[in-house]
mmCIF file of N, CA and C in Angstrom:
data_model
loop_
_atom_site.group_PDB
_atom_site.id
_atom_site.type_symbol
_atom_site.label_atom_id
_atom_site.label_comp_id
_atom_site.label_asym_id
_atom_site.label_seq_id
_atom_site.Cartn_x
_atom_site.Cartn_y
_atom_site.Cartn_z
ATOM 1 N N UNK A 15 -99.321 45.800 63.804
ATOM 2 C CA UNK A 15 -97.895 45.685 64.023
ATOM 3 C C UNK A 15 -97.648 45.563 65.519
ATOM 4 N N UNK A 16 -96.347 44.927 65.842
ATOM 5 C CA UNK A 16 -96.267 45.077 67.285
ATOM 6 C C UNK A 16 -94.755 44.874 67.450
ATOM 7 N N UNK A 17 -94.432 45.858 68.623
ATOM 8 C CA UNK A 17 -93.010 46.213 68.091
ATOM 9 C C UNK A 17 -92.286 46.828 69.631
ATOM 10 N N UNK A 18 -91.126 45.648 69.785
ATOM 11 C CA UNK A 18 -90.266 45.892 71.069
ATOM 12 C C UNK A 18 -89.621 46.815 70.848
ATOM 13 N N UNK A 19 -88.815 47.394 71.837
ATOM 14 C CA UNK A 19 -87.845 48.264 71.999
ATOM 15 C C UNK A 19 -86.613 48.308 73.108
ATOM 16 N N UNK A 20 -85.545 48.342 72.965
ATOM 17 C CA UNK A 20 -84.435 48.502 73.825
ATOM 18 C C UNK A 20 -84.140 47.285 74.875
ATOM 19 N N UNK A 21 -84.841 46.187 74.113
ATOM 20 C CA UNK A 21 -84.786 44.944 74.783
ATOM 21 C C UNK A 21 -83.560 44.418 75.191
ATOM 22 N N UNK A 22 -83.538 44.269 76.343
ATOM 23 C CA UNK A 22 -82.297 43.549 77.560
ATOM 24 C C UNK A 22 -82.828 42.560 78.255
ATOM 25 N N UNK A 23 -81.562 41.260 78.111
ATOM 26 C CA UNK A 23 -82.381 40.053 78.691
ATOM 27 C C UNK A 23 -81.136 39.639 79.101
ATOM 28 N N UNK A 24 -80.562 39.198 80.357
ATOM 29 C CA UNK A 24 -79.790 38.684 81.430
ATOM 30 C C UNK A 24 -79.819 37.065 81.965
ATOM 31 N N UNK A 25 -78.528 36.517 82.265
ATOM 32 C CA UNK A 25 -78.830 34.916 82.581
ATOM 33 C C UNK A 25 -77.779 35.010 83.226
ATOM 34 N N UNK A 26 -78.061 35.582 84.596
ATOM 35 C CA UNK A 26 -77.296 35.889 85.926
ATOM 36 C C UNK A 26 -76.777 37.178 85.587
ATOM 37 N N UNK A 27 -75.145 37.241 85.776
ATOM 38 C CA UNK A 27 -74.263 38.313 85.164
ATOM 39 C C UNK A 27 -74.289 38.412 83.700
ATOM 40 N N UNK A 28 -74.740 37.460 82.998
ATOM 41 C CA UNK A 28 -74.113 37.686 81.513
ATOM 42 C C UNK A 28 -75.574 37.837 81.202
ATOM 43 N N UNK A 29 -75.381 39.495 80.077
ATOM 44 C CA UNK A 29 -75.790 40.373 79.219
ATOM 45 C C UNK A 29 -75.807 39.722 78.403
ATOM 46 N N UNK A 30 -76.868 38.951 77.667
ATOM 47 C CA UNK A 30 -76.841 38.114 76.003
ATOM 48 C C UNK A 30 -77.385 39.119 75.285
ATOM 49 N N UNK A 31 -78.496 40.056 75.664
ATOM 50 C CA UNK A 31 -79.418 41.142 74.960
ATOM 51 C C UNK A 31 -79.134 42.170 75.125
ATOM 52 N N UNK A 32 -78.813 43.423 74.384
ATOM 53 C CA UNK A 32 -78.397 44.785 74.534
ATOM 54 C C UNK A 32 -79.271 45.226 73.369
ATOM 55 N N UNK A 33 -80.294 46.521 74.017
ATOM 56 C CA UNK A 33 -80.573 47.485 73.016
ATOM 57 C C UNK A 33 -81.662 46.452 71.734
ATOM 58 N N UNK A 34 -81.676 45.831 72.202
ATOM 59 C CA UNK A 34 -82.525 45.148 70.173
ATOM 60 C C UNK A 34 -83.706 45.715 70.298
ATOM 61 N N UNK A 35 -84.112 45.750 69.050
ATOM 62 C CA UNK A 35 -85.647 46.559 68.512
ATOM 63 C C UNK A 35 -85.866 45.953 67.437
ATOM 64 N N UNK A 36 -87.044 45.541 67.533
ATOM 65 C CA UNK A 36 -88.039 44.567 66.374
ATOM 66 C C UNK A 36 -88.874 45.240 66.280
ATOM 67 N N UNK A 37 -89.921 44.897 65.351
ATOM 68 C CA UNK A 37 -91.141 45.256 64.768
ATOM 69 C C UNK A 37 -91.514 44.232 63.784
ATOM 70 N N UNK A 38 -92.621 43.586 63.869
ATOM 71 C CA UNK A 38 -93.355 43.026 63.168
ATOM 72 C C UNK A 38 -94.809 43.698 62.672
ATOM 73 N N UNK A 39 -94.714 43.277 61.390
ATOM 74 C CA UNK A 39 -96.134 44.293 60.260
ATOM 75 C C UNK A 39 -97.220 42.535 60.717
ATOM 76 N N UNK A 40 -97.942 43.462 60.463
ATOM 77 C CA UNK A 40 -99.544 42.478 61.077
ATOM 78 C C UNK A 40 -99.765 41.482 59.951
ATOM 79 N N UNK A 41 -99.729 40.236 60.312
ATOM 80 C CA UNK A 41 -100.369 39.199 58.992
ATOM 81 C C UNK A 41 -98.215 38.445 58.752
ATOM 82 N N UNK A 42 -97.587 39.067 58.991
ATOM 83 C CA UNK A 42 -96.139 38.074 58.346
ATOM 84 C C UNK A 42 -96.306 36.901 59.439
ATOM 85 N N UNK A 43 -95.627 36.094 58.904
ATOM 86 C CA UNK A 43 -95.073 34.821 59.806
ATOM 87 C C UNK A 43 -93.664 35.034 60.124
ATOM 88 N N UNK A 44 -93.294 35.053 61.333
ATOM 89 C CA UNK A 44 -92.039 35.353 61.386
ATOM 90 C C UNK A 44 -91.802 34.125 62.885
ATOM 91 N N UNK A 45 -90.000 33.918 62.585
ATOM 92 C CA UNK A 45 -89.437 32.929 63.485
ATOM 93 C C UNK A 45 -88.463 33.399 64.014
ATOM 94 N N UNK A 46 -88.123 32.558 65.160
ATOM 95 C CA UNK A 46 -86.653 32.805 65.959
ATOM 96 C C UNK A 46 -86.323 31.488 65.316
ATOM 97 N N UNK A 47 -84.776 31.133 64.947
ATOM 98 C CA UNK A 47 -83.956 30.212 64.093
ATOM 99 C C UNK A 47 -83.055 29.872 65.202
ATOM 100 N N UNK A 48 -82.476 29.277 65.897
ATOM 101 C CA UNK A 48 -81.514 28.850 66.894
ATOM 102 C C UNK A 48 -81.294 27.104 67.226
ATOM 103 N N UNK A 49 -79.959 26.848 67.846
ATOM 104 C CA UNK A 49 -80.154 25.654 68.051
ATOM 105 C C UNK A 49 -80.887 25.775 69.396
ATOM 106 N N UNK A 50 -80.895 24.084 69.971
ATOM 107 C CA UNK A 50 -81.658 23.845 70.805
ATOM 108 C C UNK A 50 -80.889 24.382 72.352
ATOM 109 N N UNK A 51 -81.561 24.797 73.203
ATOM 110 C CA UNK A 51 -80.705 25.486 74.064
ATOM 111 C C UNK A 51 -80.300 26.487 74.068
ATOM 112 N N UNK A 52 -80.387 27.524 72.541
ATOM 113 C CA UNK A 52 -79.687 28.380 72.373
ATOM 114 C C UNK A 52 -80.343 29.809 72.829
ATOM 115 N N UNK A 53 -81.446 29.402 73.529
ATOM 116 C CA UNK A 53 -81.860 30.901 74.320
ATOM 117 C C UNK A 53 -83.221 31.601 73.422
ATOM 118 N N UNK A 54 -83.574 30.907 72.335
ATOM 119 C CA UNK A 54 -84.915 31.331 72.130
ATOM 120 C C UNK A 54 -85.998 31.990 72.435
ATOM 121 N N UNK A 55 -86.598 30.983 73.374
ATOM 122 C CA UNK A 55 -87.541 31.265 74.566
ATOM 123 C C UNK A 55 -87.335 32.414 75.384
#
């Protein structure tokens, strides 16, 4: 498993990320879903 916590991510002044917490179990396939541009990466 491998698993963030209290993740904050910034693009200058603006706060897009507050607080998120994931966890992924070992062996799933898992995705980020967004349009293009939409901060994925």
């Amino acid at each position: 498993m491998i698993g963030l916590t209290n993740i904050e991510k910034r693009f200058g002044d603006n706060l897009v990320l507050k607080g998120v917490t994931v966890s992924i179990d070992e062996g799933s396939v898992t995705a980020l879903v967004g349009p293009s541009g939409g901060g994925k990466s």
